[in-house]
Amino acid sequence: DEDPETPSHHYDVKLSYLDAADSLAGLQGRLNALGFDCGVVDGIYGKQTKAGISGYQKHKGMVVDGQASAAVYAAVAKDYGC
């Protein structure tokens, strides 16, 4: 018999802060979490952020220009859930 006080599973959970969905840092963090590498979440629009946005746009069948447009923000918020 298992001891009812002993957990049957152990999970490691990483808690972190996620910037607002309408900020570039928020977009970077959400795209990173969705598997589109924007690099360091720093709110700076650089080559890696453009590449992450472009990959997401391609995946979603959007026009691929690497720009953080309103359409990209809306689609990422919908896919991420916030």
Backbone as XML, in Angstrom:
<?xml version="1.0"?>
<chain id="A" units="angstrom">
  <residue number="1" name="ASP">
    <atom name="N" x="0.833" y="-1.191" z="0.000"/>
    <atom name="CA" x="0.000" y="0.000" z="0.000"/>
    <atom name="C" x="0.875" y="1.251" z="0.000"/>
  </residue>
  <residue number="2" name="GLU">
    <atom name="N" x="0.415" y="2.245" z="-0.772"/>
    <atom name="CA" x="1.131" y="3.510" z="-0.802"/>
    <atom name="C" x="0.717" y="4.375" z="0.372"/>
  </residue>
  <residue number="3" name="ASP">
    <atom name="N" x="1.664" y="5.115" z="0.872"/>
    <atom name="CA" x="1.396" y="6.069" z="1.945"/>
    <atom name="C" x="0.593" y="7.226" z="1.369"/>
  </residue>
  <residue number="4" name="PRO">
    <atom name="N" x="-0.598" y="7.529" z="1.882"/>
    <atom name="CA" x="-1.418" y="8.610" z="1.327"/>
    <atom name="C" x="-0.793" y="9.991" z="1.481"/>
  </residue>
  <residue number="5" name="GLU">
    <atom name="N" x="0.217" y="10.107" z="2.322"/>
    <atom name="CA" x="0.892" y="11.381" z="2.523"/>
    <atom name="C" x="2.043" y="11.593" z="1.542"/>
  </residue>
  <residue number="6" name="THR">
    <atom name="N" x="2.424" y="10.542" z="0.824"/>
    <atom name="CA" x="3.519" y="10.628" z="-0.128"/>
    <atom name="C" x="2.952" y="10.880" z="-1.521"/>
  </residue>
  <residue number="7" name="PRO">
    <atom name="N" x="3.374" y="11.951" z="-2.170"/>
    <atom name="CA" x="2.856" y="12.225" z="-3.515"/>
    <atom name="C" x="3.248" y="11.120" z="-4.485"/>
  </residue>
  <residue number="8" name="SER">
    <atom name="N" x="2.354" y="10.817" z="-5.407"/>
    <atom name="CA" x="2.627" y="9.773" z="-6.389"/>
    <atom name="C" x="3.490" y="10.284" z="-7.537"/>
  </residue>
  <residue number="9" name="HIS">
    <atom name="N" x="3.506" y="11.587" z="-7.746"/>
    <atom name="CA" x="4.295" y="12.174" z="-8.818"/>
    <atom name="C" x="4.962" y="13.451" z="-8.322"/>
  </residue>
  <residue number="10" name="HIS">
    <atom name="N" x="6.060" y="13.779" z="-8.983"/>
    <atom name="CA" x="6.771" y="15.023" z="-8.691"/>
    <atom name="C" x="6.919" y="15.785" z="-10.000"/>
  </residue>
  <residue number="11" name="TYR">
    <atom name="N" x="6.514" y="17.048" z="-10.005"/>
    <atom name="CA" x="6.633" y="17.883" z="-11.188"/>
    <atom name="C" x="7.440" y="19.126" z="-10.858"/>
  </residue>
  <residue number="12" name="ASP">
    <atom name="N" x="8.378" y="19.452" z="-11.733"/>
    <atom name="CA" x="9.109" y="20.702" z="-11.608"/>
    <atom name="C" x="8.343" y="21.747" z="-12.398"/>
  </residue>
  <residue number="13" name="VAL">
    <atom name="N" x="8.057" y="22.859" z="-11.785"/>
    <atom name="CA" x="7.314" y="23.932" z="-12.428"/>
    <atom name="C" x="8.177" y="25.176" z="-12.426"/>
  </residue>
  <residue number="14" name="LYS">
    <atom name="N" x="8.313" y="25.769" z="-13.600"/>
    <atom name="CA" x="9.078" y="27.013" z="-13.708"/>
    <atom name="C" x="8.080" y="28.169" z="-13.743"/>
  </residue>
  <residue number="15" name="LEU">
    <atom name="N" x="8.124" y="28.983" z="-12.737"/>
    <atom name="CA" x="7.270" y="30.156" z="-12.687"/>
    <atom name="C" x="8.054" y="31.335" z="-13.223"/>
  </residue>
  <residue number="16" name="SER">
    <atom name="N" x="7.390" y="32.130" z="-14.016"/>
    <atom name="CA" x="8.064" y="33.300" z="-14.549"/>
    <atom name="C" x="7.058" y="34.397" z="-14.818"/>
  </residue>
  <residue number="17" name="TYR">
    <atom name="N" x="7.580" y="35.553" z="-15.095"/>
    <atom name="CA" x="6.764" y="36.715" z="-15.402"/>
    <atom name="C" x="6.612" y="36.805" z="-16.912"/>
  </residue>
  <residue number="18" name="LEU">
    <atom name="N" x="5.417" y="37.108" z="-17.377"/>
    <atom name="CA" x="5.174" y="37.286" z="-18.795"/>
    <atom name="C" x="4.699" y="38.719" z="-19.006"/>
  </residue>
  <residue number="19" name="ASP">
    <atom name="N" x="5.389" y="39.439" z="-19.869"/>
    <atom name="CA" x="5.028" y="40.831" z="-20.132"/>
    <atom name="C" x="3.658" y="40.920" z="-20.794"/>
  </residue>
  <residue number="20" name="ALA">
    <atom name="N" x="3.092" y="42.105" z="-20.794"/>
    <atom name="CA" x="1.770" y="42.341" z="-21.372"/>
    <atom name="C" x="1.721" y="41.875" z="-22.824"/>
  </residue>
  <residue number="21" name="ALA">
    <atom name="N" x="0.589" y="41.333" z="-23.223"/>
    <atom name="CA" x="0.424" y="40.773" z="-24.567"/>
    <atom name="C" x="0.603" y="41.812" z="-25.664"/>
  </residue>
  <residue number="22" name="ASP">
    <atom name="N" x="0.372" y="43.077" z="-25.351"/>
    <atom name="CA" x="0.487" y="44.111" z="-26.375"/>
    <atom name="C" x="1.860" y="44.784" z="-26.409"/>
  </residue>
  <residue number="23" name="SER">
    <atom name="N" x="2.827" y="44.203" z="-25.700"/>
    <atom name="CA" x="4.202" y="44.727" z="-25.735"/>
    <atom name="C" x="5.077" y="43.800" z="-26.567"/>
  </residue>
  <residue number="24" name="LEU">
    <atom name="N" x="6.167" y="44.322" z="-27.102"/>
    <atom name="CA" x="7.064" y="43.484" z="-27.894"/>
    <atom name="C" x="7.662" y="42.377" z="-27.032"/>
  </residue>
  <residue number="25" name="ALA">
    <atom name="N" x="8.013" y="42.689" z="-25.792"/>
    <atom name="CA" x="8.549" y="41.652" z="-24.899"/>
    <atom name="C" x="7.497" y="40.569" z="-24.657"/>
  </residue>
  <residue number="26" name="GLY">
    <atom name="N" x="6.241" y="40.963" z="-24.521"/>
    <atom name="CA" x="5.169" y="39.986" z="-24.351"/>
    <atom name="C" x="5.022" y="39.103" z="-25.578"/>
  </residue>
  <residue number="27" name="LEU">
    <atom name="N" x="5.130" y="39.712" z="-26.759"/>
    <atom name="CA" x="5.056" y="38.952" z="-28.005"/>
    <atom name="C" x="6.224" y="37.970" z="-28.095"/>
  </residue>
  <residue number="28" name="GLN">
    <atom name="N" x="7.431" y="38.443" z="-27.763"/>
    <atom name="CA" x="8.612" y="37.566" z="-27.785"/>
    <atom name="C" x="8.431" y="36.369" z="-26.854"/>
  </residue>
  <residue number="29" name="GLY">
    <atom name="N" x="7.985" y="36.621" z="-25.642"/>
    <atom name="CA" x="7.814" y="35.545" z="-24.665"/>
    <atom name="C" x="6.784" y="34.524" z="-25.119"/>
  </residue>
  <residue number="30" name="ARG">
    <atom name="N" x="5.678" y="35.003" z="-25.667"/>
    <atom name="CA" x="4.631" y="34.092" z="-26.128"/>
    <atom name="C" x="5.091" y="33.293" z="-27.340"/>
  </residue>
  <residue number="31" name="LEU">
    <atom name="N" x="5.770" y="33.952" z="-28.280"/>
    <atom name="CA" x="6.281" y="33.220" z="-29.444"/>
    <atom name="C" x="7.319" y="32.185" z="-29.015"/>
  </residue>
  <residue number="32" name="ASN">
    <atom name="N" x="8.208" y="32.541" z="-28.099"/>
    <atom name="CA" x="9.175" y="31.564" z="-27.590"/>
    <atom name="C" x="8.452" y="30.359" z="-26.996"/>
  </residue>
  <residue number="33" name="ALA">
    <atom name="N" x="7.422" y="30.608" z="-26.200"/>
    <atom name="CA" x="6.676" y="29.522" z="-25.562"/>
    <atom name="C" x="5.947" y="28.660" z="-26.588"/>
  </residue>
  <residue number="34" name="LEU">
    <atom name="N" x="5.551" y="29.266" z="-27.703"/>
    <atom name="CA" x="4.858" y="28.528" z="-28.753"/>
    <atom name="C" x="5.828" y="27.802" z="-29.691"/>
  </residue>
  <residue number="35" name="GLY">
    <atom name="N" x="7.137" y="27.976" z="-29.455"/>
    <atom name="CA" x="8.134" y="27.254" z="-30.247"/>
    <atom name="C" x="8.751" y="28.055" z="-31.383"/>
  </residue>
  <residue number="36" name="PHE">
    <atom name="N" x="8.539" y="29.370" z="-31.408"/>
    <atom name="CA" x="9.111" y="30.226" z="-32.433"/>
    <atom name="C" x="10.152" y="31.123" z="-31.775"/>
  </residue>
  <residue number="37" name="ASP">
    <atom name="N" x="11.413" y="30.771" z="-31.978"/>
    <atom name="CA" x="12.523" y="31.361" z="-31.231"/>
    <atom name="C" x="12.749" y="32.828" z="-31.571"/>
  </residue>
  <residue number="38" name="CYS">
    <atom name="N" x="12.439" y="33.683" z="-30.615"/>
    <atom name="CA" x="12.705" y="35.125" z="-30.740"/>
    <atom name="C" x="13.952" y="35.523" z="-29.967"/>
  </residue>
  <residue number="39" name="GLY">
    <atom name="N" x="14.638" y="34.551" z="-29.397"/>
    <atom name="CA" x="15.828" y="34.856" z="-28.614"/>
    <atom name="C" x="15.455" y="35.381" z="-27.235"/>
  </residue>
  <residue number="40" name="VAL">
    <atom name="N" x="16.308" y="36.228" z="-26.712"/>
    <atom name="CA" x="16.121" y="36.797" z="-25.379"/>
    <atom name="C" x="14.895" y="37.712" z="-25.384"/>
  </residue>
  <residue number="41" name="VAL">
    <atom name="N" x="14.064" y="37.565" z="-24.363"/>
    <atom name="CA" x="12.894" y="38.432" z="-24.220"/>
    <atom name="C" x="13.376" y="39.753" z="-23.631"/>
  </residue>
  <residue number="42" name="ASP">
    <atom name="N" x="13.579" y="40.725" z="-24.527"/>
    <atom name="CA" x="14.155" y="41.995" z="-24.090"/>
    <atom name="C" x="13.402" y="43.213" z="-24.626"/>
  </residue>
  <residue number="43" name="GLY">
    <atom name="N" x="12.359" y="42.979" z="-25.427"/>
    <atom name="CA" x="11.606" y="44.096" z="-25.980"/>
    <atom name="C" x="12.318" y="44.831" z="-27.099"/>
  </residue>
  <residue number="44" name="ILE">
    <atom name="N" x="13.400" y="44.249" z="-27.599"/>
    <atom name="CA" x="14.158" y="44.863" z="-28.694"/>
    <atom name="C" x="13.885" y="44.087" z="-29.980"/>
  </residue>
  <residue number="45" name="TYR">
    <atom name="N" x="13.501" y="44.812" z="-31.014"/>
    <atom name="CA" x="13.222" y="44.183" z="-32.305"/>
    <atom name="C" x="14.532" y="44.026" z="-33.067"/>
  </residue>
  <residue number="46" name="GLY">
    <atom name="N" x="15.052" y="42.807" z="-33.022"/>
    <atom name="CA" x="16.300" y="42.502" z="-33.710"/>
    <atom name="C" x="16.104" y="41.350" z="-34.680"/>
  </residue>
  <residue number="47" name="LYS">
    <atom name="N" x="17.234" y="40.842" z="-35.213"/>
    <atom name="CA" x="17.184" y="39.774" z="-36.217"/>
    <atom name="C" x="16.485" y="38.515" z="-35.705"/>
  </residue>
  <residue number="48" name="GLN">
    <atom name="N" x="16.756" y="38.148" z="-34.462"/>
    <atom name="CA" x="16.162" y="36.920" z="-33.926"/>
    <atom name="C" x="14.660" y="37.071" z="-33.718"/>
  </residue>
  <residue number="49" name="THR">
    <atom name="N" x="14.234" y="38.246" z="-33.277"/>
    <atom name="CA" x="12.795" y="38.497" z="-33.121"/>
    <atom name="C" x="12.113" y="38.452" z="-34.479"/>
  </residue>
  <residue number="50" name="LYS">
    <atom name="N" x="12.718" y="39.086" z="-35.470"/>
    <atom name="CA" x="12.155" y="39.069" z="-36.827"/>
    <atom name="C" x="12.050" y="37.636" z="-37.342"/>
  </residue>
  <residue number="51" name="ALA">
    <atom name="N" x="13.070" y="36.822" z="-37.082"/>
    <atom name="CA" x="13.049" y="35.426" z="-37.523"/>
    <atom name="C" x="11.932" y="34.643" z="-36.831"/>
  </residue>
  <residue number="52" name="GLY">
    <atom name="N" x="11.758" y="34.872" z="-35.525"/>
    <atom name="CA" x="10.692" y="34.188" z="-34.793"/>
    <atom name="C" x="9.317" y="34.575" z="-35.309"/>
  </residue>
  <residue number="53" name="ILE">
    <atom name="N" x="9.124" y="35.866" z="-35.558"/>
    <atom name="CA" x="7.848" y="36.338" z="-36.094"/>
    <atom name="C" x="7.625" y="35.760" z="-37.489"/>
  </residue>
  <residue number="54" name="SER">
    <atom name="N" x="8.664" y="35.756" z="-38.313"/>
    <atom name="CA" x="8.549" y="35.211" z="-39.669"/>
    <atom name="C" x="8.168" y="33.736" z="-39.649"/>
  </residue>
  <residue number="55" name="GLY">
    <atom name="N" x="8.789" y="32.982" z="-38.756"/>
    <atom name="CA" x="8.455" y="31.556" z="-38.632"/>
    <atom name="C" x="7.006" y="31.355" z="-38.228"/>
  </residue>
  <residue number="56" name="TYR">
    <atom name="N" x="6.544" y="32.179" z="-37.320"/>
    <atom name="CA" x="5.149" y="32.097" z="-36.880"/>
    <atom name="C" x="4.212" y="32.457" z="-38.020"/>
  </residue>
  <residue number="57" name="GLN">
    <atom name="N" x="4.525" y="33.536" z="-38.732"/>
    <atom name="CA" x="3.689" y="33.950" z="-39.852"/>
    <atom name="C" x="3.599" y="32.840" z="-40.904"/>
  </residue>
  <residue number="58" name="LYS">
    <atom name="N" x="4.719" y="32.213" z="-41.223"/>
    <atom name="CA" x="4.733" y="31.129" z="-42.204"/>
    <atom name="C" x="3.866" y="29.977" z="-41.729"/>
  </residue>
  <residue number="59" name="HIS">
    <atom name="N" x="4.026" y="29.609" z="-40.465"/>
    <atom name="CA" x="3.257" y="28.506" z="-39.873"/>
    <atom name="C" x="1.754" y="28.776" z="-39.944"/>
  </residue>
  <residue number="60" name="LYS">
    <atom name="N" x="1.359" y="30.030" z="-39.767"/>
    <atom name="CA" x="-0.056" y="30.402" z="-39.743"/>
    <atom name="C" x="-0.610" y="30.736" z="-41.127"/>
  </residue>
  <residue number="61" name="GLY">
    <atom name="N" x="0.233" y="30.720" z="-42.169"/>
    <atom name="CA" x="-0.231" y="31.050" z="-43.511"/>
    <atom name="C" x="-0.451" y="32.540" z="-43.718"/>
  </residue>
  <residue number="62" name="MET">
    <atom name="N" x="0.236" y="33.339" z="-42.927"/>
    <atom name="CA" x="0.137" y="34.797" z="-43.027"/>
    <atom name="C" x="1.190" y="35.306" z="-44.012"/>
  </residue>
  <residue number="63" name="VAL">
    <atom name="N" x="1.043" y="36.554" z="-44.435"/>
    <atom name="CA" x="2.091" y="37.191" z="-45.215"/>
    <atom name="C" x="3.347" y="37.235" z="-44.346"/>
  </residue>
  <residue number="64" name="VAL">
    <atom name="N" x="4.458" y="36.738" z="-44.887"/>
    <atom name="CA" x="5.700" y="36.663" z="-44.118"/>
    <atom name="C" x="6.536" y="37.907" z="-44.376"/>
  </residue>
  <residue number="65" name="ASP">
    <atom name="N" x="6.537" y="38.813" z="-43.389"/>
    <atom name="CA" x="7.367" y="40.011" z="-43.478"/>
    <atom name="C" x="8.169" y="40.247" z="-42.199"/>
  </residue>
  <residue number="66" name="GLY">
    <atom name="N" x="7.941" y="39.414" z="-41.178"/>
    <atom name="CA" x="8.686" y="39.538" z="-39.929"/>
    <atom name="C" x="8.303" y="40.725" z="-39.076"/>
  </residue>
  <residue number="67" name="GLN">
    <atom name="N" x="7.238" y="41.401" z="-39.440"/>
    <atom name="CA" x="6.825" y="42.590" z="-38.697"/>
    <atom name="C" x="5.848" y="42.229" z="-37.581"/>
  </residue>
  <residue number="68" name="ALA">
    <atom name="N" x="5.978" y="42.937" z="-36.480"/>
    <atom name="CA" x="5.101" y="42.725" z="-35.323"/>
    <atom name="C" x="3.819" y="43.536" z="-35.523"/>
  </residue>
  <residue number="69" name="SER">
    <atom name="N" x="2.996" y="43.099" z="-36.462"/>
    <atom name="CA" x="1.771" y="43.814" z="-36.809"/>
    <atom name="C" x="0.645" y="43.495" z="-35.827"/>
  </residue>
  <residue number="70" name="ALA">
    <atom name="N" x="-0.420" y="44.262" z="-35.927"/>
    <atom name="CA" x="-1.599" y="44.013" z="-35.089"/>
    <atom name="C" x="-2.145" y="42.606" z="-35.335"/>
  </residue>
  <residue number="71" name="ALA">
    <atom name="N" x="-2.093" y="42.139" z="-36.589"/>
    <atom name="CA" x="-2.581" y="40.794" z="-36.917"/>
    <atom name="C" x="-1.742" y="39.720" z="-36.220"/>
  </residue>
  <residue number="72" name="VAL">
    <atom name="N" x="-0.430" y="39.941" z="-36.144"/>
    <atom name="CA" x="0.452" y="38.983" z="-35.460"/>
    <atom name="C" x="0.151" y="38.980" z="-33.966"/>
  </residue>
  <residue number="73" name="TYR">
    <atom name="N" x="0.045" y="40.163" z="-33.365"/>
    <atom name="CA" x="-0.274" y="40.236" z="-31.942"/>
    <atom name="C" x="-1.584" y="39.506" z="-31.637"/>
  </residue>
  <residue number="74" name="ALA">
    <atom name="N" x="-2.607" y="39.735" z="-32.466"/>
    <atom name="CA" x="-3.921" y="39.122" z="-32.236"/>
    <atom name="C" x="-3.856" y="37.603" z="-32.378"/>
  </residue>
  <residue number="75" name="ALA">
    <atom name="N" x="-3.158" y="37.124" z="-33.404"/>
    <atom name="CA" x="-3.063" y="35.679" z="-33.630"/>
    <atom name="C" x="-2.282" y="34.988" z="-32.513"/>
  </residue>
  <residue number="76" name="VAL">
    <atom name="N" x="-1.203" y="35.615" z="-32.069"/>
    <atom name="CA" x="-0.408" y="35.026" z="-30.979"/>
    <atom name="C" x="-1.215" y="35.010" z="-29.698"/>
  </residue>
  <residue number="77" name="ALA">
    <atom name="N" x="-1.920" y="36.082" z="-29.405"/>
    <atom name="CA" x="-2.746" y="36.121" z="-28.186"/>
    <atom name="C" x="-3.800" y="35.019" z="-28.226"/>
  </residue>
  <residue number="78" name="LYS">
    <atom name="N" x="-4.392" y="34.793" z="-29.385"/>
    <atom name="CA" x="-5.409" y="33.735" z="-29.516"/>
    <atom name="C" x="-4.768" y="32.358" z="-29.332"/>
  </residue>
  <residue number="79" name="ASP">
    <atom name="N" x="-3.645" y="32.123" z="-29.994"/>
    <atom name="CA" x="-2.992" y="30.817" z="-29.887"/>
    <atom name="C" x="-2.452" y="30.557" z="-28.499"/>
  </residue>
  <residue number="80" name="TYR">
    <atom name="N" x="-1.922" y="31.587" z="-27.855"/>
    <atom name="CA" x="-1.347" y="31.420" z="-26.513"/>
    <atom name="C" x="-2.420" y="31.358" z="-25.437"/>
  </residue>
  <residue number="81" name="GLY">
    <atom name="N" x="-3.531" y="32.024" z="-25.709"/>
    <atom name="CA" x="-4.623" y="32.023" z="-24.737"/>
    <atom name="C" x="-4.723" y="33.299" z="-23.925"/>
  </residue>
  <residue number="82" name="CYS">
    <atom name="N" x="-3.844" y="34.235" z="-24.180"/>
    <atom name="CA" x="-3.900" y="35.551" z="-23.528"/>
    <atom name="C" x="-2.890" y="36.473" z="-24.125"/>
  </residue>
</chain>
